PDB file of C-alpha atoms in Angstrom:
ATOM      1  CA  MET A   1      -1.072   5.222  -0.350  1.00  0.00           C
ATOM      2  CA  VAL A   2      -2.096   7.305  -3.591  1.00  0.00           C
ATOM      3  CA  LEU A   3      -5.500   8.220  -1.840  1.00  0.00           C
ATOM      4  CA  GLY A   4      -2.958   9.423   1.499  1.00  0.00           C
ATOM      5  CA  LEU A   5      -1.361  11.437  -1.518  1.00  0.00           C
ATOM      6  CA  CYS A   6      -3.829  13.448  -3.075  1.00  0.00           C
ATOM      7  CA  PRO A   7      -4.501  16.374  -0.284  1.00  0.00           C
ATOM      8  CA  SER A   8      -0.735  16.797  -0.570  1.00  0.00           C
ATOM      9  CA  LEU A   9       0.033  17.069  -4.240  1.00  0.00           C
ATOM     10  CA  ALA A  10      -1.210  20.821  -4.462  1.00  0.00           C
ATOM     11  CA  VAL A  11       2.297  21.606  -2.579  1.00  0.00           C
ATOM     12  CA  THR A  12       4.584  19.137  -5.047  1.00  0.00           C
ATOM     13  CA  SER A  13       4.737  21.866  -7.564  1.00  0.00           C
ATOM     14  CA  THR A  14       8.544  22.967  -6.774  1.00  0.00           C
ATOM     15  CA  PHE A  15      10.992  20.467  -5.588  1.00  0.00           C
ATOM     16  CA  GLU A  16      11.245  22.276  -2.396  1.00  0.00           C
ATOM     17  CA  GLY A  17       7.716  22.724  -1.370  1.00  0.00           C
ATOM     18  CA  ALA A  18       7.660  18.424  -1.758  1.00  0.00           C
ATOM     19  CA  LEU A  19      11.208  18.278   0.399  1.00  0.00           C
ATOM     20  CA  GLY A  20       9.043  20.314   3.336  1.00  0.00           C
ATOM     21  CA  MET A  21       5.717  18.289   3.226  1.00  0.00           C
ATOM     22  CA  GLY A  22       7.408  15.061   3.489  1.00  0.00           C
ATOM     23  CA  ILE A  23       9.609  16.547   5.866  1.00  0.00           C
ATOM     24  CA  LEU A  24       6.893  17.621   8.026  1.00  0.00           C
ATOM     25  CA  VAL A  25       5.031  14.300   7.465  1.00  0.00           C
ATOM     26  CA  ILE A  26       7.785  12.513   8.503  1.00  0.00           C
ATOM     27  CA  LEU A  27       7.741  14.336  12.132  1.00  0.00           C
ATOM     28  CA  VAL A  28       3.871  14.050  12.408  1.00  0.00           C
ATOM     29  CA  LEU A  29       3.246  10.380  11.486  1.00  0.00           C
ATOM     30  CA  THR A  30       6.357   8.988  13.620  1.00  0.00           C
ATOM     31  CA  LEU A  31       5.399  11.021  16.540  1.00  0.00           C
ATOM     32  CA  THR A  32       1.832  10.697  16.219  1.00  0.00           C
ATOM     33  CA  ASN A  33       2.929   6.684  15.824  1.00  0.00           C
ATOM     34  CA  ILE A  34       4.744   7.124  18.901  1.00  0.00           C
ATOM     35  CA  SER A  35       2.139   8.670  21.101  1.00  0.00           C
ATOM     36  CA  VAL A  36      -0.115   6.828  20.066  1.00  0.00           C
ATOM     37  CA  SER A  37       1.573   3.712  21.227  1.00  0.00           C
ATOM     38  CA  SER A  38       2.265   4.772  24.607  1.00  0.00           C
ATOM     39  CA  ILE A  39      -1.329   5.510  25.091  1.00  0.00           C
ATOM     40  CA  ARG A  40      -2.579   2.346  23.842  1.00  0.00           C
ATOM     41  CA  LYS A  41      -3.788   0.371  26.813  1.00  0.00           C
ATOM     42  CA  LEU A  42      -4.921   3.583  28.582  1.00  0.00           C
ATOM     43  CA  VAL A  43      -7.523   4.756  25.758  1.00  0.00           C
ATOM     44  CA  PRO A  44     -10.851   3.001  25.928  1.00  0.00           C
ATOM     45  CA  ASP A  45     -12.182   1.498  22.243  1.00  0.00           C
ATOM     46  CA  THR A  46     -15.263   3.874  22.406  1.00  0.00           C
ATOM     47  CA  VAL A  47     -13.487   7.183  22.439  1.00  0.00           C
ATOM     48  CA  ARG A  48      -9.777   6.096  20.485  1.00  0.00           C
ATOM     49  CA  ILE A  49     -10.915   8.059  17.420  1.00  0.00           C
ATOM     50  CA  PRO A  50     -11.236  11.388  18.868  1.00  0.00           C
ATOM     51  CA  VAL A  51      -8.100  10.702  21.058  1.00  0.00           C
ATOM     52  CA  TYR A  52      -6.147  10.233  17.842  1.00  0.00           C
ATOM     53  CA  VAL A  53      -7.453  12.836  16.174  1.00  0.00           C
ATOM     54  CA  ILE A  54      -6.571  15.159  19.235  1.00  0.00           C
ATOM     55  CA  ILE A  55      -2.828  13.908  19.327  1.00  0.00           C
ATOM     56  CA  ILE A  56      -2.290  14.354  15.484  1.00  0.00           C
ATOM     57  CA  ALA A  57      -3.700  17.814  15.659  1.00  0.00           C
ATOM     58  CA  THR A  58      -1.857  18.879  18.255  1.00  0.00           C
ATOM     59  CA  GLU A  59       1.287  17.595  16.695  1.00  0.00           C
ATOM     60  CA  VAL A  60       0.303  19.182  13.696  1.00  0.00           C
ATOM     61  CA  THR A  61      -0.540  22.767  15.183  1.00  0.00           C
ATOM     62  CA  ILE A  62       3.151  22.353  17.302  1.00  0.00           C
ATOM     63  CA  LEU A  63       4.684  22.104  13.966  1.00  0.00           C
ATOM     64  CA  LYS A  64       3.150  24.168  11.831  1.00  0.00           C
ATOM     65  CA  MET A  65       4.072  27.010  14.535  1.00  0.00           C
ATOM     66  CA  LEU A  66       7.651  25.897  14.347  1.00  0.00           C
ATOM     67  CA  VAL A  67       7.333  26.482  10.586  1.00  0.00           C
ATOM     68  CA  ASP A  68       5.896  29.995  10.619  1.00  0.00           C
ATOM     69  CA  ALA A  69       8.599  30.951  13.135  1.00  0.00           C
ATOM     70  CA  PHE A  70      11.912  29.406  11.850  1.00  0.00           C
ATOM     71  CA  ALA A  71      10.963  28.686   7.801  1.00  0.00           C
ATOM     72  CA  PRO A  72       8.222  31.472   7.190  1.00  0.00           C
ATOM     73  CA  ALA A  73       8.661  31.178   3.293  1.00  0.00           C
ATOM     74  CA  LEU A  74       7.596  27.257   3.596  1.00  0.00           C
ATOM     75  CA  ALA A  75       4.920  28.113   5.453  1.00  0.00           C
ATOM     76  CA  GLN A  76       3.486  30.537   3.131  1.00  0.00           C
ATOM     77  CA  GLU A  77       4.418  27.838   0.324  1.00  0.00           C
ATOM     78  CA  LEU A  78       2.675  24.913   1.869  1.00  0.00           C
ATOM     79  CA  GLY A  79      -0.192  26.979   3.666  1.00  0.00           C
ATOM     80  CA  VAL A  80      -3.366  25.451   4.829  1.00  0.00           C
ATOM     81  CA  PHE A  81      -1.893  21.858   3.355  1.00  0.00           C
ATOM     82  CA  ILE A  82       0.277  22.023   6.804  1.00  0.00           C
ATOM     83  CA  ALA A  83      -2.851  21.805   8.662  1.00  0.00           C
ATOM     84  CA  LEU A  84      -4.851  19.034   6.185  1.00  0.00           C
ATOM     85  CA  ILE A  85      -1.905  16.575   7.382  1.00  0.00           C
ATOM     86  CA  THR A  86      -4.664  16.284  10.394  1.00  0.00           C
ATOM     87  CA  VAL A  87      -6.770  14.376   8.149  1.00  0.00           C
ATOM     88  CA  ASN A  88      -4.618  12.327   6.446  1.00  0.00           C
ATOM     89  CA  CYS A  89      -6.070   9.105   5.728  1.00  0.00           C
ATOM     90  CA  VAL A  90      -2.125   7.888   5.632  1.00  0.00           C
ATOM     91  CA  VAL A  91      -1.278   9.425   9.237  1.00  0.00           C
ATOM     92  CA  PHE A  92      -4.597   8.297  10.432  1.00  0.00           C
ATOM     93  CA  GLY A  93      -4.862   4.788   8.941  1.00  0.00           C
ATOM     94  CA  ARG A  94      -0.949   3.938  10.450  1.00  0.00           C
ATOM     95  CA  ALA A  95      -1.901   4.836  13.900  1.00  0.00           C
ATOM     96  CA  GLU A  96      -5.090   3.187  13.709  1.00  0.00           C
ATOM     97  CA  SER A  97      -3.774  -0.319  12.137  1.00  0.00           C
ATOM     98  CA  PHE A  98      -0.589  -0.446  13.627  1.00  0.00           C
ATOM     99  CA  ALA A  99       0.332   1.875  16.585  1.00  0.00           C
ATOM    100  CA  SER A 100      -2.579   1.336  18.405  1.00  0.00           C
ATOM    101  CA  LYS A 101      -1.412  -2.438  18.683  1.00  0.00           C
ATOM    102  CA  ASN A 102       2.280  -2.488  18.864  1.00  0.00           C
ATOM    103  CA  ASN A 103       4.873  -1.220  21.239  1.00  0.00           C
ATOM    104  CA  VAL A 104       7.021   2.136  21.394  1.00  0.00           C
ATOM    105  CA  VAL A 105       9.811   1.255  18.951  1.00  0.00           C
ATOM    106  CA  ARG A 106       8.083  -0.935  16.461  1.00  0.00           C
ATOM    107  CA  SER A 107       5.226   1.932  15.960  1.00  0.00           C
ATOM    108  CA  ALA A 108       8.205   4.645  15.629  1.00  0.00           C
ATOM    109  CA  LEU A 109      10.076   2.373  12.796  1.00  0.00           C
ATOM    110  CA  ASP A 110       7.023   1.598  11.284  1.00  0.00           C
ATOM    111  CA  GLY A 111       5.975   5.217  11.539  1.00  0.00           C
ATOM    112  CA  PHE A 112       8.875   6.794  10.285  1.00  0.00           C
ATOM    113  CA  GLY A 113       9.528   4.077   7.025  1.00  0.00           C
ATOM    114  CA  VAL A 114       5.927   4.784   6.000  1.00  0.00           C
ATOM    115  CA  ALA A 115       6.166   8.126   5.870  1.00  0.00           C
ATOM    116  CA  ILE A 116       9.960   8.142   4.576  1.00  0.00           C
ATOM    117  CA  GLY A 117       7.852   6.216   1.444  1.00  0.00           C
ATOM    118  CA  PHE A 118       5.776   9.176   1.309  1.00  0.00           C
ATOM    119  CA  ALA A 119       7.862  11.930   1.148  1.00  0.00           C
ATOM    120  CA  LEU A 120      10.114  10.299  -1.610  1.00  0.00           C
ATOM    121  CA  SER A 121       6.688  10.160  -3.405  1.00  0.00           C
ATOM    122  CA  LEU A 122       6.205  13.623  -3.198  1.00  0.00           C
ATOM    123  CA  VAL A 123       9.895  14.051  -3.547  1.00  0.00           C
ATOM    124  CA  ILE A 124       9.652  12.473  -7.103  1.00  0.00           C
ATOM    125  CA  ILE A 125       6.841  13.974  -7.885  1.00  0.00           C
ATOM    126  CA  GLY A 126       8.077  17.715  -6.891  1.00  0.00           C
ATOM    127  CA  PHE A 127      11.220  17.013  -8.844  1.00  0.00           C
ATOM    128  CA  LEU A 128       9.854  15.708 -11.945  1.00  0.00           C
ATOM    129  CA  ARG A 129       7.021  18.842 -11.715  1.00  0.00           C
ATOM    130  CA  GLU A 130       9.779  21.643 -11.238  1.00  0.00           C
ATOM    131  CA  PHE A 131      12.317  19.903 -13.615  1.00  0.00           C
ATOM    132  CA  LEU A 132       9.819  19.518 -16.509  1.00  0.00           C
ATOM    133  CA  GLY A 133       7.423  22.614 -15.790  1.00  0.00           C
ATOM    134  CA  THR A 134       9.985  24.835 -15.721  1.00  0.00           C
ATOM    135  CA  GLY A 135      13.694  23.193 -17.115  1.00  0.00           C
ATOM    136  CA  MET A 136      15.706  23.783 -13.490  1.00  0.00           C
ATOM    137  CA  ILE A 137      15.515  23.064  -9.907  1.00  0.00           C
ATOM    138  CA  VAL A 138      15.764  25.895  -7.130  1.00  0.00           C
ATOM    139  CA  LEU A 139      16.502  25.501  -3.903  1.00  0.00           C
ATOM    140  CA  GLY A 140      17.046  27.923  -0.719  1.00  0.00           C
ATOM    141  CA  ARG A 141      13.748  29.962  -2.353  1.00  0.00           C
ATOM    142  CA  THR A 142      11.768  29.004   0.345  1.00  0.00           C
ATOM    143  CA  LEU A 143      13.638  25.880   2.710  1.00  0.00           C
ATOM    144  CA  PRO A 144      15.890  28.206   5.236  1.00  0.00           C
ATOM    145  CA  LEU A 145      19.367  27.012   3.533  1.00  0.00           C
ATOM    146  CA  GLY A 146      20.596  30.523   3.939  1.00  0.00           C
ATOM    147  CA  PHE A 147      21.574  30.277  -0.114  1.00  0.00           C
ATOM    148  CA  GLU A 148      19.192  30.019  -3.363  1.00  0.00           C
ATOM    149  CA  TYR A 149      21.188  28.002  -5.807  1.00  0.00           C
ATOM    150  CA  THR A 150      19.700  27.153  -9.255  1.00  0.00           C
ATOM    151  CA  LEU A 151      20.343  22.897 -10.435  1.00  0.00           C
ATOM    152  CA  LEU A 152      20.601  22.376 -13.858  1.00  0.00           C
ATOM    153  CA  GLN A 153      19.699  25.571 -15.070  1.00  0.00           C
ATOM    154  CA  ASN A 154      22.111  25.550 -18.415  1.00  0.00           C
ATOM    155  CA  ALA A 155      20.835  22.255 -19.720  1.00  0.00           C
ATOM    156  CA  GLY A 156      19.436  24.340 -21.789  1.00  0.00           C
ATOM    157  CA  LEU A 157      15.404  22.184 -21.054  1.00  0.00           C
ATOM    158  CA  GLU A 158      13.866  25.492 -20.382  1.00  0.00           C
ATOM    159  CA  LYS A 159      12.424  26.413 -23.721  1.00  0.00           C
ATOM    160  CA  PHE A 160      11.337  22.833 -23.790  1.00  0.00           C
ATOM    161  CA  ALA A 161       9.353  22.690 -20.559  1.00  0.00           C
ATOM    162  CA  PHE A 162       5.638  22.359 -19.805  1.00  0.00           C
ATOM    163  CA  SER A 163       4.295  24.672 -18.078  1.00  0.00           C
ATOM    164  CA  ILE A 164       1.358  22.864 -17.584  1.00  0.00           C
ATOM    165  CA  LEU A 165       3.449  20.484 -14.913  1.00  0.00           C
ATOM    166  CA  VAL A 166       3.580  23.682 -12.429  1.00  0.00           C
ATOM    167  CA  GLN A 167      -0.362  24.057 -12.386  1.00  0.00           C
ATOM    168  CA  PRO A 168      -2.456  22.376 -10.387  1.00  0.00           C
ATOM    169  CA  PRO A 169      -3.310  19.765 -13.032  1.00  0.00           C
ATOM    170  CA  GLY A 170       0.510  18.743 -14.057  1.00  0.00           C
ATOM    171  CA  ALA A 171       0.249  16.958 -10.409  1.00  0.00           C
ATOM    172  CA  PHE A 172      -2.471  14.643 -11.479  1.00  0.00           C
ATOM    173  CA  LEU A 173      -0.551  14.017 -14.661  1.00  0.00           C
ATOM    174  CA  VAL A 174       2.859  13.238 -13.551  1.00  0.00           C
ATOM    175  CA  ILE A 175       0.937  10.986 -11.015  1.00  0.00           C
ATOM    176  CA  GLY A 176      -0.521   9.020 -13.501  1.00  0.00           C
ATOM    177  CA  LEU A 177       2.168   8.534 -15.735  1.00  0.00           C
ATOM    178  CA  ILE A 178       4.304   7.599 -12.803  1.00  0.00           C
ATOM    179  CA  LEU A 179       1.432   4.990 -11.936  1.00  0.00           C
ATOM    180  CA  ALA A 180       1.302   4.356 -15.572  1.00  0.00           C
ATOM    181  CA  GLY A 181       5.160   3.546 -15.732  1.00  0.00           C
ATOM    182  CA  ILE A 182       4.893   1.056 -12.348  1.00  0.00           C
ATOM    183  CA  ALA A 183       1.518  -0.726 -13.937  1.00  0.00           C
ATOM    184  CA  ALA A 184       3.845  -1.300 -17.467  1.00  0.00           C
ATOM    185  CA  TYR A 185       6.765  -2.058 -15.584  1.00  0.00           C
ATOM    186  CA  ARG A 186       4.574  -4.784 -13.353  1.00  0.00           C
ATOM    187  CA  GLN A 187       3.174  -6.273 -16.635  1.00  0.00           C
ATOM    188  CA  LYS A 188       6.230  -6.550 -18.495  1.00  0.00           C
ATOM    189  CA  LYS A 189       7.979  -8.642 -15.158  1.00  0.00           C
ATOM    190  CA  GLY A 190       4.885 -10.752 -14.765  1.00  0.00           C
ATOM    191  CA  ALA A 191       5.094 -11.754 -18.707  1.00  0.00           C
ATOM    192  CA  LYS A 192       8.858 -12.949 -18.418  1.00  0.00           C
ATOM    193  CA  LYS A 193       7.473 -15.388 -15.041  1.00  0.00           C
TER     194      LYS A 193
END
């Protein structure tokens, strides 16, 4: 999962960017698993990988066109990273390891479940980066909500913001801190046993 997060980390500088990418990954992974599972018995093993890539690329292209049409600010913020969903190892890995061997319902549930976890990771990283990096969370700037709303603006944290967190290295700092926290928790939990 961590390896699959790397290309997406660039879009987690804001909560909205992370949420937008998370929603797109949920759609792509769920639709890909449904599509691959639907044709799994029709595709020979010799061409299955190119077929999966074509399926994923087609779905990503359609979603990119929809985002361009209905959420242009989000499309501009995510940029080329929408297209990179096509080669994301999580999407391809679930298609290859699960959807190609299971029925449509199980594959859809698997894709949705894995994608929810992936999206939640992005959203947590995006929230932490924007909040700790700017001292506030702004909604409605890139997602087509019809309004703009600033959360936690008057918490007095703006003057303590770590602006590096909204820069590209900030993604790796935040994910490193999250992984260190998880490792410490697991170590503490293991020591209690």
